[in-house]
Amino acid sequence: MALMLMKSVRNSPVTSSWLINIQLSNSLCGFFFPGFSKKGQPKSKKTLAKSGVKNIVLVEGVRTPFLMAGTTYNDLMPHDLARASLQGLLTKTGLPKDAVEYLVFGTVIQEVKTSNVAREAALGAGFSDKIPAHTVTMACISSNQAMTTAVGLIAAGQCDTVVAGGVEFMSDVPIRHSRKMRKIMLSLNKAKTFGQRMALLGKMRLSHFAPELPAVAEFSTGETMGHSADRLAAAFGVTRLEQDEFAFRSHNFAKKAQDAGFLSDVLSISVPGKGMVSKDNGIRPSSLDQMAKLKPAFIKPHGTVTAANSSFLTDGASSTLIMSEEKALAMGFKPKAYLRDFVFVSQDPKDQLLLGPTYSTSKILEKTGLTLADIDVLEFHEAFAGQIMANLKAMDSDWFAQTYVGKKSKVGSVPMEKLNTWGGSLSLGHPFGATGCRLVTTTAHRLRKEGGQYGLVAACAAGGQGHAMIVEAYPQ
Amino acid sequence: MTGMRAVGILSRFATTRTYVNYEVKDDVAVIRINDPNSKVNTLSAQMQSEMTQVMNEVWANGAVRSAVLISSKPGCFIAGADINMIEACQTEEDVTAISQEGQKMFEKVAKSPIPIIAAINGSCLGGGLEFAIACQYRVATKSKKTILGTPEVMLGLLPGAGGTQRLPKMVGLPAAFDMMLTGRNLSADKAKKMGLIHHLVHPLGPGLKQPEGRTIEYLEEVAVGLAKGVASGTVPVKPQKRIMQKIQDYIMGIPLVRQQIYKTVGKKVAKQTKGLYPAPLKIIEAVQAGLEKGSEVGYVVESQNFGKLAMTTESKALVGIYHGQVTCKKNRFGTPEKEVTKLAVLGAGLMGAGIAQVTVNRGVGTILKDTSEVALSRGQQQVYNGFNEMTKKKRITAFERDTSMSSLSPQLDYSGFDKVDMVIEAVFEDMDLKHKVLKDVEAVISPHCVFATNTSALPIKDIAAVSKRPEKVIGMHYFSPVEKMQLLEIITTDKTSKDTTASAVAVGLKQGKVVIVVKDGPGFYTTRCLATMMAEAVRALQEGMGPKKLDSVTTSFGFPVGAATLLDEVGIDVGTHVAEYLSKAFGPRFGGGDIEVMKAMLEKGFKGRKSGKGCFIYEKGSKKKKVNPGVEEIVKKFKLAIPASVSSDLDLQFRLVSRFVNEAVMCLQEGILSGPVEGDIGAVFGLGFPPCHGGPFWFVDSFGADNLVQKMRKFEEVYGNQFTPCQLLLDHAKDSSKKFHK
């Protein structure tokens, strides 16, 4: 009944539903009286709610602790981490397993045994085998893609309750035999006689045994991402000191947030044979002097990107529960935020590999009619400190906006006091496929904590792609 | 007080300098070069004098501990010495003096009290490279535009400013010989591996400024850092050598080994140049003098050889070709109204696929159309194989290969032809077929679309006769194999519009071709010249000269491919076709050999290389060419007696060459050619006319028109009007002050 009423509310003009609204639920207030932000100046737009479009909400977001690759998670498999995050989500929300209609997970480096890791994790976590699941991949914005896929499913009326997540497991990656070796091995399958088999084995050479390692390199250009980041930093004149300072800031903010207990999305999980893990282990506030001592990691010796100002290889998984607002309310949930609008962008994978946030921010702001000043919380993915600084400079440049983005003027100067104040990928870690959910969940949590209305998530990804999403606080 | 005055004078100098300037950053002098009047920096007299001033100031400045040498010009460090400066010299001694000046300047750089870092972005060639290797340290951008090399040999010269002395010490004897004797360009990567440069800097993409400018700034920043490091000793100036290089250096330290190398290289050079090019031997001489007798002697030999070479006709001819090539890389018809962004090629044969390959290589969307699935698939494979070869040689990446291939759309019908800006047909050379194709195409293309026909002999005006829009019809004569041959001969009729011509030239240049534009007529320019020579070659066969003999007299004149081999390469079928056609058009002047010889060859299936048998027998995997006994038999049937007065090798050589040259001059006389430069370039790049002779017109100038006429008259007595010199040649013979090239 309530459900039906709400539908009519949503579909009717705002003013005419005035009375019903009050009777219905307090929590719907935000829908009609949004923008009651305690913070900042009046907004360009009171809400991003659109008539005729379903409101889609983030009900909850959780993640496993993000650990440096090769540490406590060493002996697990990717779906174990994903499973842990799913179970955490269930525990935290009390969501009945059969209430979920669909699962989507993002991942980048696939474990070939569990290439549809979403399905394996769901089964392992005890979800009904009647719930379909699929896995998406879009480099570092894979779980952003998972979340927007969920948004799409709900908006299209396919589902009301979707779990979107992401997982990355860098402690173990598929290392393959060489192509020549694989060819012989595959032919061996087809060989029928002993003679044929021996002839094939005779073809093997020592060099065929050299393995093929996966590289964090662009397929189209062959350039590693760190190398591209170093060139990007140089193109924007980002100094080594600026990068170290930004990384230093990230670690300090992360430490403070961790100590203050702000990182409430982090689950405690039990690792077989190793015990409980409940904290990210990559947060290491150091000193600028210490950081200055490191040698460049990619462009030697004159580069500026080092191990200390880059994100590190990380294991981790994250999950979010995304629902239509009406369903969430009907089930008695208290949503954390609206997932309002999003864009995906892409550009030259060589020279603009990591400039996604600049393009996506510009595009989402234009699309939603907001300005940078309307944004209370900024969560940008920190692949490299140099990449973040380059993006900040690009967004603050009219020349760049006009020459490359095709806009009349720049996005503006990003207010640092609003950016990644609880740490970022540099310090918390960056499990490629799982970072997107962390960004969105953190944005929702920060909006709550800081009392803002609009949050902006932006990220870059391999392939020269990028993503941005506007998250709007759910009225408390 | 005097010091103060000196500073005043110096600063006044600084303001008037336009080529070289410097500023001091911390304790590093950053010396920037930029020729304000040219796209490239050359070591002109003014550049050198300003450089000397600046260097002296830098050395005199006690606060400077190191220096960086950098160009502010995008895409060019220093492209070499100023050729005009050498051309302006009247005597050997003058040129030697220029060389010595360069040697002295770079010697000072090499002995500089402070380290000098060459920061290289763009072309670093010839004198530019010699400058760079005189510096203590070299850093270069890993841009595609950054190329290093010593191309002097291609101009018939040698690296005359210390290059023959420094290079062998730096990269080892074999690599130095390879660089100096071939003149080929090295990429920055390759140069790093060879130890020619110390450090690489990657070019930057978009930032807060134009990428090119920012890359130069970045290179400078890195170079300044390195300069400080070199000055303080933290950055080693000796490049780290790989083990193989160390072993090689050790072996090269043995005098006997070196002697053996001089000998082997000398032999190889003699074999390849057939003694027609003096520069390679002079390079070996200068290197040998330096290594065996000490650098003092080496420098003297280098500068003297440089002077000698500059005065040779070979060098002058090669410099002429260089200038000609530069001219033919420009579009003298202006920018076309509409740039060709989509093109269609009709016929996926050897030619058609080749044209498609060079077009998609430049990112122009190309339709490749044929009438049969089999032919189309073969053509597509040819294009793929072409790119795959480039990938294997690391000239392009696999990704670039794939994107190029996706610009190619092979198809059997005319769909999408309404959107193309140019159609190049490369169907079989048959007038009826060409007419049919032209009509079919005109029915589907848009009004602005240019119709180009690739033919080696059929007059364009006859093909255009059935066109509804003859102003849009033009000839584009490509040479096989298209992806390797540099020339494109464009043929205009009286009706072809200027914009159509501009469009065709623009496409040719985009395809990386050297373009000549000639007037319409049977055989145009190149085919006409070649046909006369081929007719003479067949006659020589009938006179009992074997194919091997024929090849050797032509290659010893400097042709890269002998006449008999060339006949096989062109194809006996195509040759016969063209010869018959041109004989009809021009009459007995195009006679010589009996056309029936070629027809008899065709009857036996001897089509040339493509059928495995022509004058020679071609077997896969075997490089040795055997004479085809079948041809010898045929020739016997058509045997001609050879008059004793014209039977020497030299006579035979000149019979072949003089007909070629006479026909070229006649093309100029008739206005088929617009000038001698295009005639020379067409003959050298399209037909392999010996570069050491500079092309037919250079050859007439240097050999003497009167001498040539004299020879021709002798042949005329025996053979008749095929050797009658044309009027223009006679004019030049009469008046020795008349030259084709001033």
GROMACS .gro file of N, CA, C and O in nm, chain A residues 219-221 223 227 230-232 234-237 299-303 351-352 355 393-394 397 399-400 403-404, chain B residues 137 139 142 199-211 214 218 221-222 226 235 397-400 402:
model
  216
  219PHE      N    1   4.774  -0.185  -2.340
  219PHE     CA    2   4.797  -0.276  -2.453
  219PHE      C    3   4.825  -0.196  -2.580
  219PHE      O    4   4.911  -0.230  -2.660
  220SER      N    5   4.753  -0.086  -2.597
  220SER     CA    6   4.765  -0.011  -2.722
  220SER      C    7   4.898   0.062  -2.734
  220SER      O    8   4.947   0.082  -2.843
  221THR      N    9   4.957   0.103  -2.623
  221THR     CA   10   5.080   0.182  -2.632
  221THR      C   11   5.200   0.110  -2.574
  221THR      O   12   5.314   0.147  -2.601
  223GLU      N   13   5.293   0.129  -2.280
  223GLU     CA   14   5.352   0.209  -2.173
  223GLU      C   15   5.292   0.172  -2.038
  223GLU      O   16   5.171   0.152  -2.028
  227HIS      N   17   5.474   0.514  -1.577
  227HIS     CA   18   5.553   0.592  -1.672
  227HIS      C   19   5.468   0.704  -1.729
  227HIS      O   20   5.512   0.819  -1.739
  230ASP      N   21   5.420   0.977  -1.479
  230ASP     CA   22   5.538   1.062  -1.465
  230ASP      C   23   5.542   1.166  -1.577
  230ASP      O   24   5.569   1.284  -1.554
  231ARG      N   25   5.511   1.121  -1.698
  231ARG     CA   26   5.509   1.215  -1.810
  231ARG      C   27   5.398   1.318  -1.793
  231ARG      O   28   5.413   1.435  -1.826
  232LEU      N   29   5.285   1.270  -1.739
  232LEU     CA   30   5.172   1.360  -1.718
  232LEU      C   31   5.210   1.469  -1.618
  232LEU      O   32   5.184   1.587  -1.638
  234ALA      N   33   5.502   1.576  -1.552
  234ALA     CA   34   5.597   1.668  -1.615
  234ALA      C   35   5.525   1.764  -1.710
  234ALA      O   36   5.557   1.882  -1.717
  235ALA      N   37   5.426   1.712  -1.783
  235ALA     CA   38   5.355   1.796  -1.879
  235ALA      C   39   5.285   1.911  -1.807
  235ALA      O   40   5.275   2.021  -1.859
  236PHE      N   41   5.238   1.884  -1.684
  236PHE     CA   42   5.169   1.989  -1.609
  236PHE      C   43   5.263   2.060  -1.512
  236PHE      O   44   5.219   2.139  -1.430
  237GLY      N   45   5.390   2.029  -1.521
  237GLY     CA   46   5.487   2.096  -1.435
  237GLY      C   47   5.466   2.065  -1.288
  237GLY      O   48   5.492   2.149  -1.202
  299ILE      N   49   6.065   0.649  -1.439
  299ILE     CA   50   6.156   0.722  -1.528
  299ILE      C   51   6.281   0.755  -1.449
  299ILE      O   52   6.279   0.836  -1.358
  300LYS      N   53   6.388   0.686  -1.485
  300LYS     CA   54   6.510   0.699  -1.406
  300LYS      C   55   6.616   0.772  -1.485
  300LYS      O   56   6.631   0.745  -1.602
  301PRO      N   57   6.693   0.861  -1.429
  301PRO     CA   58   6.685   0.903  -1.290
  301PRO      C   59   6.608   1.033  -1.272
  301PRO      O   60   6.596   1.080  -1.161
  302HIS      N   61   6.554   1.091  -1.379
  302HIS     CA   62   6.501   1.227  -1.363
  302HIS      C   63   6.351   1.231  -1.335
  302HIS      O   64   6.294   1.340  -1.325
  303GLY      N   65   6.284   1.116  -1.324
  303GLY     CA   66   6.140   1.116  -1.303
  303GLY      C   67   6.102   1.164  -1.164
  303GLY      O   68   6.187   1.188  -1.078
  351ASP      N   69   4.878   0.997  -2.411
  351ASP     CA   70   4.919   1.120  -2.344
  351ASP      C   71   4.817   1.173  -2.244
  351ASP      O   72   4.846   1.264  -2.169
  352GLN      N   73   4.694   1.119  -2.247
  352GLN     CA   74   4.593   1.168  -2.154
  352GLN      C   75   4.534   1.052  -2.074
  352GLN      O   76   4.419   1.056  -2.033
  355LEU      N   77   4.382   1.152  -1.728
  355LEU     CA   78   4.313   1.279  -1.714
  355LEU      C   79   4.161   1.264  -1.706
  355LEU      O   80   4.087   1.361  -1.716
  393LYS      N   81   4.542   2.077  -1.180
  393LYS     CA   82   4.592   2.188  -1.263
  393LYS      C   83   4.514   2.198  -1.393
  393LYS      O   84   4.488   2.308  -1.443
  394ALA      N   85   4.481   2.082  -1.448
  394ALA     CA   86   4.407   2.083  -1.575
  394ALA      C   87   4.269   2.147  -1.554
  394ALA      O   88   4.222   2.226  -1.636
  397SER      N   89   4.266   2.525  -1.553
  397SER     CA   90   4.327   2.594  -1.667
  397SER      C   91   4.225   2.621  -1.776
  397SER      O   92   4.165   2.528  -1.832
  399TRP      N   93   4.307   2.739  -2.063
  399TRP     CA   94   4.371   2.694  -2.188
  399TRP      C   95   4.342   2.546  -2.212
  399TRP      O   96   4.308   2.506  -2.321
  400PHE      N   97   4.355   2.468  -2.106
  400PHE     CA   98   4.331   2.324  -2.121
  400PHE      C   99   4.184   2.298  -2.156
  400PHE      O  100   4.152   2.219  -2.244
  403THR      N  101   4.137   2.408  -2.519
  403THR     CA  102   4.213   2.335  -2.620
  403THR      C  103   4.174   2.188  -2.628
  403THR      O  104   4.170   2.130  -2.735
  404TYR      N  105   4.148   2.128  -2.512
  404TYR     CA  106   4.128   1.983  -2.513
  404TYR      C  107   3.988   1.938  -2.473
  404TYR      O  108   3.935   1.842  -2.527
  613TYR      N  109   7.826   1.507  -2.312
  613TYR     CA  110   7.712   1.425  -2.272
  613TYR      C  111   7.597   1.455  -2.366
  613TYR      O  112   7.579   1.569  -2.409
  615VAL      N  113   7.175   1.399  -2.428
  615VAL     CA  114   7.043   1.353  -2.385
  615VAL      C  115   6.947   1.385  -2.499
  615VAL      O  116   6.960   1.488  -2.564
  618LYS      N  117   6.277   1.086  -2.688
  618LYS     CA  118   6.246   0.962  -2.758
  618LYS      C  119   6.131   0.987  -2.854
  618LYS      O  120   6.043   0.905  -2.868
  675HIS      N  121   7.125   0.934  -2.251
  675HIS     CA  122   7.001   0.934  -2.174
  675HIS      C  123   6.883   0.973  -2.261
  675HIS      O  124   6.897   1.057  -2.350
  676LEU      N  125   6.769   0.910  -2.234
  676LEU     CA  126   6.649   0.941  -2.313
  676LEU      C  127   6.545   1.013  -2.228
  676LEU      O  128   6.529   0.983  -2.109
  677VAL      N  129   6.474   1.104  -2.291
  677VAL     CA  130   6.363   1.173  -2.225
  677VAL      C  131   6.239   1.148  -2.310
  677VAL      O  132   6.244   1.162  -2.432
  678HIS      N  133   6.131   1.109  -2.245
  678HIS     CA  134   6.009   1.081  -2.322
  678HIS      C  135   5.933   1.208  -2.352
  678HIS      O  136   5.921   1.294  -2.266
  679PRO      N  137   5.883   1.221  -2.474
  679PRO     CA  138   5.807   1.342  -2.507
  679PRO      C  139   5.678   1.350  -2.425
  679PRO      O  140   5.624   1.248  -2.385
  680LEU      N  141   5.633   1.471  -2.400
  680LEU     CA  142   5.515   1.491  -2.315
  680LEU      C  143   5.390   1.515  -2.398
  680LEU      O  144   5.398   1.559  -2.512
  681GLY      N  145   5.278   1.485  -2.336
  681GLY     CA  146   5.148   1.509  -2.401
  681GLY      C  147   5.092   1.642  -2.355
  681GLY      O  148   5.164   1.728  -2.304
  682PRO      N  149   4.961   1.658  -2.370
  682PRO     CA  150   4.896   1.783  -2.332
  682PRO      C  151   4.919   1.819  -2.185
  682PRO      O  152   4.920   1.732  -2.099
  683GLY      N  153   4.938   1.944  -2.162
  683GLY     CA  154   4.954   1.994  -2.026
  683GLY      C  155   4.898   2.134  -2.025
  683GLY      O  156   4.793   2.159  -2.082
  684LEU      N  157   4.972   2.226  -1.963
  684LEU     CA  158   4.922   2.363  -1.955
  684LEU      C  159   4.969   2.447  -2.074
  684LEU      O  160   4.941   2.565  -2.083
  685LYS      N  161   5.049   2.382  -2.162
  685LYS     CA  162   5.098   2.453  -2.281
  685LYS      C  163   5.096   2.355  -2.397
  685LYS      O  164   5.070   2.237  -2.380
  686GLN      N  165   5.133   2.403  -2.516
  686GLN     CA  166   5.143   2.314  -2.631
  686GLN      C  167   5.245   2.203  -2.600
  686GLN      O  168   5.354   2.231  -2.551
  687PRO      N  169   5.208   2.078  -2.628
  687PRO     CA  170   5.296   1.966  -2.592
  687PRO      C  171   5.439   1.979  -2.647
  687PRO      O  172   5.535   1.953  -2.576
  690ARG      N  173   5.636   2.237  -2.449
  690ARG     CA  174   5.658   2.191  -2.313
  690ARG      C  175   5.762   2.078  -2.311
  690ARG      O  176   5.842   2.068  -2.218
  694TYR      N  177   6.092   2.069  -2.093
  694TYR     CA  178   6.118   1.955  -2.004
  694TYR      C  179   6.256   1.898  -2.034
  694TYR      O  180   6.333   1.869  -1.942
  697GLU      N  181   6.495   2.116  -1.872
  697GLU     CA  182   6.501   2.097  -1.727
  697GLU      C  183   6.585   1.974  -1.692
  697GLU      O  184   6.670   1.977  -1.603
  698VAL      N  185   6.558   1.865  -1.765
  698VAL     CA  186   6.630   1.741  -1.739
  698VAL      C  187   6.778   1.761  -1.769
  698VAL      O  188   6.866   1.720  -1.693
  702LEU      N  189   7.108   1.716  -1.541
  702LEU     CA  190   7.218   1.629  -1.579
  702LEU      C  191   7.349   1.707  -1.585
  702LEU      O  192   7.455   1.657  -1.543
  711VAL      N  193   7.697   1.219  -1.223
  711VAL     CA  194   7.646   1.152  -1.343
  711VAL      C  195   7.765   1.112  -1.430
  711VAL      O  196   7.842   1.197  -1.472
  873THR      N  197   5.402  -0.014  -3.441
  873THR     CA  198   5.362  -0.112  -3.340
  873THR      C  199   5.249  -0.197  -3.398
  873THR      O  200   5.187  -0.159  -3.497
  874ALA      N  201   5.225  -0.310  -3.334
  874ALA     CA  202   5.116  -0.398  -3.379
  874ALA      C  203   4.984  -0.321  -3.373
  874ALA      O  204   4.895  -0.341  -3.456
  875PHE      N  205   4.974  -0.233  -3.276
  875PHE     CA  206   4.852  -0.155  -3.262
  875PHE      C  207   4.833  -0.060  -3.381
  875PHE      O  208   4.724  -0.048  -3.435
  876GLU      N  209   4.943   0.003  -3.422
  876GLU     CA  210   4.935   0.093  -3.538
  876GLU      C  211   4.899   0.015  -3.664
  876GLU      O  212   4.824   0.063  -3.749
  878ASP      N  213   4.716  -0.251  -3.673
  878ASP     CA  214   4.574  -0.283  -3.666
  878ASP      C  215   4.486  -0.163  -3.700
  878ASP      O  216   4.387  -0.176  -3.771
   0.00000   0.00000   0.00000
